[in-house]
mmCIF file of C-alpha atoms in Angstrom:
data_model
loop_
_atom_site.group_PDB
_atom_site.id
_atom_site.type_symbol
_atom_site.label_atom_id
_atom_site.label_comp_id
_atom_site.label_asym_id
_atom_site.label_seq_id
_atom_site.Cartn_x
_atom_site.Cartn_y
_atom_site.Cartn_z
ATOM 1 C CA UNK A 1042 -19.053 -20.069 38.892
ATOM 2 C CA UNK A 1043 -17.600 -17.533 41.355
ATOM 3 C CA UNK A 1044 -17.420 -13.839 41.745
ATOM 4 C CA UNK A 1045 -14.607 -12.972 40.079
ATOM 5 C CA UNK A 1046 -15.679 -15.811 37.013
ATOM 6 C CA UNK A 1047 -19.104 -14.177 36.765
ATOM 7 C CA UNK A 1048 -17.372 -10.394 36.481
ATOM 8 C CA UNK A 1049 -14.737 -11.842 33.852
ATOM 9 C CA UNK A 1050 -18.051 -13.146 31.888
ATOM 10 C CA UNK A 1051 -19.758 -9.738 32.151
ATOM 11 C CA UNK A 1052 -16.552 -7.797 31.076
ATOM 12 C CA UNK A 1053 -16.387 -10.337 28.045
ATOM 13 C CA UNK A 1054 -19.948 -10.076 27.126
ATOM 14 C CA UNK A 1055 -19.905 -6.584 27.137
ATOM 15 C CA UNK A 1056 -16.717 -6.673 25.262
ATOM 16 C CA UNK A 1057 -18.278 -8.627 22.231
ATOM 17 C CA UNK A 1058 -21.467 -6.447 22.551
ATOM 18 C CA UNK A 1059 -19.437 -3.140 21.850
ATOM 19 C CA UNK A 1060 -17.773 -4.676 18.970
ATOM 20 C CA UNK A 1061 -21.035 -6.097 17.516
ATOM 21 C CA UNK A 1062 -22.214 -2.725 17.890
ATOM 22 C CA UNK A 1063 -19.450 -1.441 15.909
ATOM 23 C CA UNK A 1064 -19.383 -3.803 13.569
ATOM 24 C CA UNK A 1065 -23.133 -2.931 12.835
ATOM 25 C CA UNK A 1066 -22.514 0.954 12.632
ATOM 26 C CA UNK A 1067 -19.799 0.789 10.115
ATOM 27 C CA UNK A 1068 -21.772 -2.265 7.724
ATOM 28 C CA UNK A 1069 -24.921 0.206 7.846
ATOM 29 C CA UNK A 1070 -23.572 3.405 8.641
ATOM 30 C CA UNK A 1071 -19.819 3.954 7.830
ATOM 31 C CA UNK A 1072 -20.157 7.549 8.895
ATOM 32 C CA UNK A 1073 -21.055 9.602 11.866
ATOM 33 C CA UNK A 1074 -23.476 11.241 9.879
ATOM 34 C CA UNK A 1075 -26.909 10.150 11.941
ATOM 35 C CA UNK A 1076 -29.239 11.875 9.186
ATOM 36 C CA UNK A 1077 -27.443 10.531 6.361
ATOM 37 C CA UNK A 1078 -26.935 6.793 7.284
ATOM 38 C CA UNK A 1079 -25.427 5.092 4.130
ATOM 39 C CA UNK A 1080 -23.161 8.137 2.990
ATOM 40 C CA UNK A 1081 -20.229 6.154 2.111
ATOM 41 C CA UNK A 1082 -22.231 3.920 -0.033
ATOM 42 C CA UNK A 1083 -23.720 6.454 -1.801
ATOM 43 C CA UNK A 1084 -20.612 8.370 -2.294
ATOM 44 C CA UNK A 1085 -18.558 4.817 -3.483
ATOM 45 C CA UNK A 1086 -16.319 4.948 -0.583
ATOM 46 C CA UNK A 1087 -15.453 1.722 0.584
ATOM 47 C CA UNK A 1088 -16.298 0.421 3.939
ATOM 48 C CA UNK A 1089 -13.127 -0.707 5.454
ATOM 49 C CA UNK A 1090 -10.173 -0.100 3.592
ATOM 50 C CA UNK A 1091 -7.394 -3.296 2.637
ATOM 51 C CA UNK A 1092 -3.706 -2.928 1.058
ATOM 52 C CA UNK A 1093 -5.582 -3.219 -2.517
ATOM 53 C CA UNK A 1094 -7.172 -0.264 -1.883
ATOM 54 C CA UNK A 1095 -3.621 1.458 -0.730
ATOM 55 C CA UNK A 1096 -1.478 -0.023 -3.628
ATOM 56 C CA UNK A 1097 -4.131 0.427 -6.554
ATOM 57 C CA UNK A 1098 -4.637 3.963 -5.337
ATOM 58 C CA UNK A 1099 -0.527 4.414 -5.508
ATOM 59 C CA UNK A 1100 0.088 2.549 -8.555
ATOM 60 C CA UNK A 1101 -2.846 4.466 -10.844
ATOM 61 C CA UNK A 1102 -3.125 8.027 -8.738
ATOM 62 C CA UNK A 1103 -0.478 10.230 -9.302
ATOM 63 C CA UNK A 1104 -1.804 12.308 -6.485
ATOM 64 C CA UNK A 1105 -1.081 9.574 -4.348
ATOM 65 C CA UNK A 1106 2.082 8.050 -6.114
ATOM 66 C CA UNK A 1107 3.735 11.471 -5.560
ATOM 67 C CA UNK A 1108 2.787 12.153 -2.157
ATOM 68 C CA UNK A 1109 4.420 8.548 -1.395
ATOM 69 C CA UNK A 1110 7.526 9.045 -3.331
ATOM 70 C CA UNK A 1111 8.142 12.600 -2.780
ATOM 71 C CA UNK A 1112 7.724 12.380 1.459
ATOM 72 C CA UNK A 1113 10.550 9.094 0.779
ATOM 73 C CA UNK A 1114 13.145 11.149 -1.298
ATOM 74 C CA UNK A 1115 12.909 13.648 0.961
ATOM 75 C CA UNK A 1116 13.762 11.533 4.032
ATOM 76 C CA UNK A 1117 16.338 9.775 1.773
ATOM 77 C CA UNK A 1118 17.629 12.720 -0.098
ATOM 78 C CA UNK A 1119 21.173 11.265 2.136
ATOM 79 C CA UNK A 1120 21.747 8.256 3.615
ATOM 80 C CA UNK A 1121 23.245 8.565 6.613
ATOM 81 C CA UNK A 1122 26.344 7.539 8.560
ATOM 82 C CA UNK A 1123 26.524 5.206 11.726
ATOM 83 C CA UNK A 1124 28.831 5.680 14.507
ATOM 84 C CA UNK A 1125 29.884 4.463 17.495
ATOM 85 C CA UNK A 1126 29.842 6.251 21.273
ATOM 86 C CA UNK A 1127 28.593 8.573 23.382
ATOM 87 C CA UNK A 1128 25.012 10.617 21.727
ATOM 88 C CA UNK A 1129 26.081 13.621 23.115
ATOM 89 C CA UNK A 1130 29.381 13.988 21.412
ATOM 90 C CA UNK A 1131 30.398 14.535 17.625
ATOM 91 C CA UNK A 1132 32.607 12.294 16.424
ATOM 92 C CA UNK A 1133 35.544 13.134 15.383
ATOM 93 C CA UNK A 1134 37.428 9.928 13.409
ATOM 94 C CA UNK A 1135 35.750 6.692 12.310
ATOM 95 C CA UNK A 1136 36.835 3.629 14.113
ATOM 96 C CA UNK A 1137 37.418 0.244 12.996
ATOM 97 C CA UNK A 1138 33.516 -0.577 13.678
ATOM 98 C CA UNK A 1139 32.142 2.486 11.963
ATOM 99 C CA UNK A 1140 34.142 1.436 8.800
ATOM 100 C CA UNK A 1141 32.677 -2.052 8.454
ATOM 101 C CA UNK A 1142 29.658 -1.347 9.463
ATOM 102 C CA UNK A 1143 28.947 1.868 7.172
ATOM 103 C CA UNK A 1144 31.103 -0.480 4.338
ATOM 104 C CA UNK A 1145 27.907 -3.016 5.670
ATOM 105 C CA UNK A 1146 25.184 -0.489 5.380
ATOM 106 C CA UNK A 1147 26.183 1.120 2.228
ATOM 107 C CA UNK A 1148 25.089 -1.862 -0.139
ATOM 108 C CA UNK A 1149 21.851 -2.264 2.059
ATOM 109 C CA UNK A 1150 20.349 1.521 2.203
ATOM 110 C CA UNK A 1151 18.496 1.032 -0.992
ATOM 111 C CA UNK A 1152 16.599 -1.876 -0.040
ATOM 112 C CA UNK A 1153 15.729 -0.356 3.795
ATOM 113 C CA UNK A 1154 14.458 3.023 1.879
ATOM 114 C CA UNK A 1155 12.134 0.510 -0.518
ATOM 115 C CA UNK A 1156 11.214 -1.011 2.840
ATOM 116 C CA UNK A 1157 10.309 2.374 3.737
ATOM 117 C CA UNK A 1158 8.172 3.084 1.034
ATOM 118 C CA UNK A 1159 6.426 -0.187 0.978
ATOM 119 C CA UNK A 1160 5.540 0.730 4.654
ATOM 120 C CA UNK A 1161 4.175 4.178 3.661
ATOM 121 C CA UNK A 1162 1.616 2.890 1.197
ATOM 122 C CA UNK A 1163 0.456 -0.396 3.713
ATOM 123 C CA UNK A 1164 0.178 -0.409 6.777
ATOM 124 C CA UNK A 1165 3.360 -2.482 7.412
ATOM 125 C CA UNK A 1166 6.112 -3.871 5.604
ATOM 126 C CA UNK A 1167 9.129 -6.079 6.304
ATOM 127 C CA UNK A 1168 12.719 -6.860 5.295
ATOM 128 C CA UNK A 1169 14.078 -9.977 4.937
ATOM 129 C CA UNK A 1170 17.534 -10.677 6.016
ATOM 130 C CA UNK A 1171 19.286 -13.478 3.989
ATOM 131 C CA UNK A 1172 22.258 -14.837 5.771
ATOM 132 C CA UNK A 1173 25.351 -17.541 4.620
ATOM 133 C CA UNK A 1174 24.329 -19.902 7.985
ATOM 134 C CA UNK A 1175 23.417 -23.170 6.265
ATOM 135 C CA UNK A 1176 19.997 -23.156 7.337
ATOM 136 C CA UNK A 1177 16.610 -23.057 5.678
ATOM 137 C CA UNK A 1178 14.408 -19.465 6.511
ATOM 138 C CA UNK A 1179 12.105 -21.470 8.930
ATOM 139 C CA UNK A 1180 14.900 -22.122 11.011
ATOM 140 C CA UNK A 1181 16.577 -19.580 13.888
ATOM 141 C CA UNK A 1182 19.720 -18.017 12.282
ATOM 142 C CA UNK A 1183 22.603 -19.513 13.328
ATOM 143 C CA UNK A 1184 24.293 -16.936 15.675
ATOM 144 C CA UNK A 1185 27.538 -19.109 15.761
ATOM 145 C CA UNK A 1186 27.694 -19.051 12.266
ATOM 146 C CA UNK A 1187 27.492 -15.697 11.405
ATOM 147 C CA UNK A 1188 29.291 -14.694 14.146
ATOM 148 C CA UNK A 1189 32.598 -16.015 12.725
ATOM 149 C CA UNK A 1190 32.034 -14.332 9.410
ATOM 150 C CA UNK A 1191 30.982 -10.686 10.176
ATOM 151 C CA UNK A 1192 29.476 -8.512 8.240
ATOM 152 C CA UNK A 1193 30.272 -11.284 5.374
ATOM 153 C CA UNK A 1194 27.410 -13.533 6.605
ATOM 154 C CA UNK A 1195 25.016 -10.409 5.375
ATOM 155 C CA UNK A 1196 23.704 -11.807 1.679
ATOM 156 C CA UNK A 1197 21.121 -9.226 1.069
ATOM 157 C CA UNK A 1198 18.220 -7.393 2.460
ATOM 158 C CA UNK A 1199 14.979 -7.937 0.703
ATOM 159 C CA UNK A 1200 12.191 -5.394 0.777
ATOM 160 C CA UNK A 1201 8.492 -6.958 0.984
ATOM 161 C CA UNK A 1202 4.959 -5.634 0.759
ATOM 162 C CA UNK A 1203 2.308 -6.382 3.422
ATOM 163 C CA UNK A 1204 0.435 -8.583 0.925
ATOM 164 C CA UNK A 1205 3.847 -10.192 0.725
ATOM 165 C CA UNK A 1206 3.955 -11.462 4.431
ATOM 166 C CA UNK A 1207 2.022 -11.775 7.655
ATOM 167 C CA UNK A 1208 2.209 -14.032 10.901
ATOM 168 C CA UNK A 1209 1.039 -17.171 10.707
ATOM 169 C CA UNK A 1210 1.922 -18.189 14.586
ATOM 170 C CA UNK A 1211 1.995 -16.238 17.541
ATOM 171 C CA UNK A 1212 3.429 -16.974 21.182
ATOM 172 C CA UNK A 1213 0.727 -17.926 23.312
ATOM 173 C CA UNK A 1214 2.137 -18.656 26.645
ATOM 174 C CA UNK A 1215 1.287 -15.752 28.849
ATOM 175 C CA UNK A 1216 3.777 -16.343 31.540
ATOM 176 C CA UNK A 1217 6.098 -15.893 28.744
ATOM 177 C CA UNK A 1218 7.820 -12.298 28.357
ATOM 178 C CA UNK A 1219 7.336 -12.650 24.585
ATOM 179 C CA UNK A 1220 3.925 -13.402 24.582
ATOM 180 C CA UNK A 1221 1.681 -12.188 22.172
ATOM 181 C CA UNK A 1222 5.466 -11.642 19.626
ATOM 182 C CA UNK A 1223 4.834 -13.412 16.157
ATOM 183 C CA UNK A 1224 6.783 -16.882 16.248
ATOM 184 C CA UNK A 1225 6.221 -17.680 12.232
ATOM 185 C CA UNK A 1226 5.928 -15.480 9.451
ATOM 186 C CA UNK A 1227 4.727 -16.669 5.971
ATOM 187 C CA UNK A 1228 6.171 -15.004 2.832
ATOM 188 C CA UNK A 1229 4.524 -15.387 -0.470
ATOM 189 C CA UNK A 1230 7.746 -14.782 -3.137
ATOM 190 C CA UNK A 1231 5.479 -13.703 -6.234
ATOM 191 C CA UNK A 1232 5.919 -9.414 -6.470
ATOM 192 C CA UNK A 1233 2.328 -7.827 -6.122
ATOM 193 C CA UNK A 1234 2.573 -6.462 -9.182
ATOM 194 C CA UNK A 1235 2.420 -9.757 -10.487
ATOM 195 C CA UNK A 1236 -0.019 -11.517 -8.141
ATOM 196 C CA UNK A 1237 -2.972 -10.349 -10.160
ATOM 197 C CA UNK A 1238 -2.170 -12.340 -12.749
ATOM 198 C CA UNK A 1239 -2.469 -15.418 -11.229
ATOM 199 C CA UNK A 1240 1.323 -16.428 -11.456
ATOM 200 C CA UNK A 1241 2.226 -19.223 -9.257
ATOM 201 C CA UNK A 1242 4.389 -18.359 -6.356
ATOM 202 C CA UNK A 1243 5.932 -20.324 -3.729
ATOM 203 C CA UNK A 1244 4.776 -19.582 -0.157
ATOM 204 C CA UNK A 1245 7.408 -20.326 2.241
ATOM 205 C CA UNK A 1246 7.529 -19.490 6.105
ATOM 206 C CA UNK A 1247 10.221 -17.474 7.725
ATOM 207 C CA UNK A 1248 11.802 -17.206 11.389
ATOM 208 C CA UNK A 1249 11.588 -13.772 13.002
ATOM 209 C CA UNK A 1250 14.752 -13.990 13.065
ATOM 210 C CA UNK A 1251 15.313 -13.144 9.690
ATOM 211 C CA UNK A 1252 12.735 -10.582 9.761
ATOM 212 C CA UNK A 1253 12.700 -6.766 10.435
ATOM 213 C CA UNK A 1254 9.456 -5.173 10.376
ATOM 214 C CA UNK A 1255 8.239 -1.595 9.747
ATOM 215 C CA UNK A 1256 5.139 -0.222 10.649
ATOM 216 C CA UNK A 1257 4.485 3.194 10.956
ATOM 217 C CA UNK A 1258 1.869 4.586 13.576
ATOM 218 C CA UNK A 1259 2.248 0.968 15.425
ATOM 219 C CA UNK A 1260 2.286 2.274 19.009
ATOM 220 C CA UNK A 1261 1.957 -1.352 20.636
ATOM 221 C CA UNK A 1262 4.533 -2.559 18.501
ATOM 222 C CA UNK A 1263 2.224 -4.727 16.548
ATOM 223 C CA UNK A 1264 1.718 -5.041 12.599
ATOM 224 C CA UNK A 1265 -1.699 -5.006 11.742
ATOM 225 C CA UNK A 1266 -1.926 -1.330 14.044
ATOM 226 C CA UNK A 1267 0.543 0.057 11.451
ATOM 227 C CA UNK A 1268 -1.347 3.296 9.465
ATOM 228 C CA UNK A 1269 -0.893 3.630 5.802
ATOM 229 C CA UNK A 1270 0.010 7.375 4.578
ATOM 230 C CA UNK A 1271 -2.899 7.073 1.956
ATOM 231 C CA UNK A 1272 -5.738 6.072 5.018
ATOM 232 C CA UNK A 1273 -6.550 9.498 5.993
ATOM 233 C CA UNK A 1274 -6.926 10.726 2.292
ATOM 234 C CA UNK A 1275 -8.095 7.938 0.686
ATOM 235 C CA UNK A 1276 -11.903 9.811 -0.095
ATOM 236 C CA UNK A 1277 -10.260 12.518 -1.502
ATOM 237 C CA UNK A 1278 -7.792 10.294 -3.869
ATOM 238 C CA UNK A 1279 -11.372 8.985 -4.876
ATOM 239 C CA UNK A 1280 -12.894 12.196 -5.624
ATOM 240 C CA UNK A 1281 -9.761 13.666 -7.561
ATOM 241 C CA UNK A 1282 -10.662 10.503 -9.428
ATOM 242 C CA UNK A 1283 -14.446 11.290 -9.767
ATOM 243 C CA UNK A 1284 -13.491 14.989 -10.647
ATOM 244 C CA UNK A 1285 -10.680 14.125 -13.474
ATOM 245 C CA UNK A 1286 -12.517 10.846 -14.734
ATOM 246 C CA UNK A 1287 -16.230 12.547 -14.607
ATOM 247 C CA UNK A 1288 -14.855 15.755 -16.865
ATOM 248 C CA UNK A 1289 -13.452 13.729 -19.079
ATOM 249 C CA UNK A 1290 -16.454 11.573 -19.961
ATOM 250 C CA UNK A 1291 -18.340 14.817 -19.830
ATOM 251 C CA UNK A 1292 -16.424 16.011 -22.365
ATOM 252 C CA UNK A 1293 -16.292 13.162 -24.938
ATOM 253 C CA UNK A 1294 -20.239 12.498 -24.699
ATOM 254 C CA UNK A 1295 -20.941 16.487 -25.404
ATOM 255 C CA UNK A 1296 -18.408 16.345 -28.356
ATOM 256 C CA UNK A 1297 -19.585 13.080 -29.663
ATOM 257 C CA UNK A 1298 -23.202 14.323 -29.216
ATOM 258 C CA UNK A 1299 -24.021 16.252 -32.601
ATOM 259 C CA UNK A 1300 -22.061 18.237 -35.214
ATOM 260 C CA UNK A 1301 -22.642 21.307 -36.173
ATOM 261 C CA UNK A 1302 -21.577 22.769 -39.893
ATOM 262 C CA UNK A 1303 -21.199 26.261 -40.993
ATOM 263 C CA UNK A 1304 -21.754 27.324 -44.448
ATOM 264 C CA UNK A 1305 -21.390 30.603 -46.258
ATOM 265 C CA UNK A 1306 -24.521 31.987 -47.586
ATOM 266 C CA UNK A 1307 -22.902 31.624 -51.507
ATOM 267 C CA UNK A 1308 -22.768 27.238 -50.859
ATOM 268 C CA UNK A 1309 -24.033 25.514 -53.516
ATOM 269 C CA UNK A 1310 -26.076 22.626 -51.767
ATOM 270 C CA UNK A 1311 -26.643 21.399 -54.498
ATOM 271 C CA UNK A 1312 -23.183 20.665 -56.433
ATOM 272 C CA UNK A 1313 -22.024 19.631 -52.526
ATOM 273 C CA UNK A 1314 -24.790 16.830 -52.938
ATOM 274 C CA UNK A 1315 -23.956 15.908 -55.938
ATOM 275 C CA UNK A 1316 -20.092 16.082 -55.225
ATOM 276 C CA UNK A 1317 -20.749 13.198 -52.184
ATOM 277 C CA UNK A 1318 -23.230 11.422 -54.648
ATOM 278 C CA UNK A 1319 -26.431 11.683 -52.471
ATOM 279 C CA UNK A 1320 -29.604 14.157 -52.937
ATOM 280 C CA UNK A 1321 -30.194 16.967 -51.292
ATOM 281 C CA UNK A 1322 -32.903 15.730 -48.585
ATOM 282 C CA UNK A 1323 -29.805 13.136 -47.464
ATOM 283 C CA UNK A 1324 -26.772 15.667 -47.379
ATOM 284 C CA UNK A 1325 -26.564 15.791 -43.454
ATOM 285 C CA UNK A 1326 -26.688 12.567 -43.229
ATOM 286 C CA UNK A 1327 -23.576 12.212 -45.752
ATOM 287 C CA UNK A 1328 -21.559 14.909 -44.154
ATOM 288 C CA UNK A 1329 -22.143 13.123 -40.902
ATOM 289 C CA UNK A 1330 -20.536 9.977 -42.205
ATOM 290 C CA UNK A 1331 -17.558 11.961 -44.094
ATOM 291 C CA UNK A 1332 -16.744 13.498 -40.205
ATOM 292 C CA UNK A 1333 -17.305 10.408 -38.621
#
């Protein structure tokens, strides 16, 4: 082994040895807190958060359902118009390619602003294209093809969740100028809303070709460094929880704990007894069942 081997060795070792070291902090740790070590485990707060976490929180927290849905309406109070030429002029008439392409784009804004949403509560989502080329979703799309019919080649746009899709292949050729670029998607076609049920769903894999992928926060350009809206607030969706849930079972347990009955000193304890067909030595026990 030579120099420059030996140094790559050292910079990998130390490589793994800072991520082992991470790795141990959060398992243990999960906090900076150095006094209080297993904070996050005593406060419930998961570890390392997944798209579960993301879509349970925006499916049962209206905290965090509105937060989602009210920054998306507000981006996409309008959809908005394409056209073509220079950036730094208005223009002034539509031409032929603004009208088919806003025509195009008119049927489609729906599905790109459920895209949109689906991106803000994981940390990436996709759409699918689905185009008239003859060819099965595995394949390249068929440029030829769609070429010669347009805009009509467009079927539909189909808005997926993370847990929907993710890369199954990557390009690994480093002299390539794509390398690193997924090469193979896999898309499961069950909705998440339905996957906890155990429904079967056919898994099929999908060119990125017919693929357009959001991912908010990516930087790099790659999915998995996409940042869900929920991440940084995620505790606090948990305590709102803790707060609202906590009160409530307060509240039932101190009202279910004991009754209390008020009686006018001219009662007739007695004739009440009677009236419930107990004695007198068992009427609490008698109203207690009459309340209950």
């Amino acid at each position: 082994m030579n120099e420059s081997e030996m140094n790559k060795q050292f910079a990998a070792n130390a490589s793994l040895d800072r991520d082992r070291m991470r790795y141990v902090n959060a398992l243990f740790n999960g906090t900076s807190n150095t006094k209080r070590q297993r904070l996050y485990q005593e406060f419930g707060y998961p570890l390392n958060l997944t798209f579960d976490d993301f879509f349970r929180a925006y499916s049962r927290n209206a905290i965090a359902n509105a937060a989602v849905n009210r920054m998306v309406d507000g981006c996409w109070e309008d959809f908005p118009d394409v056209y073509e030429g220079d950036q730094t002029k208005d223009a002034t008439q539509q031409t032929d390619w603004d009208k088919r392409v806003n025509k195009l784009l008119k049927r489609c804004w729906k599905q790109i602003k459920g895209a949109d949403k689906r991106n803000l509560v994981g940390r990436y989502s996709a759409l699918l294209i689905q185009v008239k080329d003859n060819r099965t979703w595995d394949k390249p799309v068929d440029k030829i093809v769609t070429a010669r019919q347009k805009e009509k080649a467009l079927v539909k746009l189909i808005p997926v969740w993370e847990a929907q899709i993710e890369p199954v292949t990557y390009n690994e050729d480093q002299s390539s100028e794509n390398y690193g670029d997924v090469t193979m998607y896999s898309f499961t076609e069950i909705p998440v809303q339905q996957q906890a049920g155990g429904q079967p769903g056919r898994i099929i894999n999908v060119h990125p070709d017919r693929v357009i992928i959001l991912a908010e926060g990516s930087d790099d350009g790659r999915l998995y460094s996409g940042e869900s809206m929920l991440a940084a607030g995620f505790h606090k969706i948990m305590d709102s929880e803790k707060v609202s849930g906590g009160a409530a079972e307060g509240f039932f347990k101190n009202a279910s704990r004991q009754l209390n009955f008020n009686f006018s000193a001219k009662t007739n304890f007695s004739a009440l007894a009677k009236a419930l067909g107990v004695s007198e030595s068992q009427l609490s026990e008698a109203l207690d069942g009459q309340v209950r």
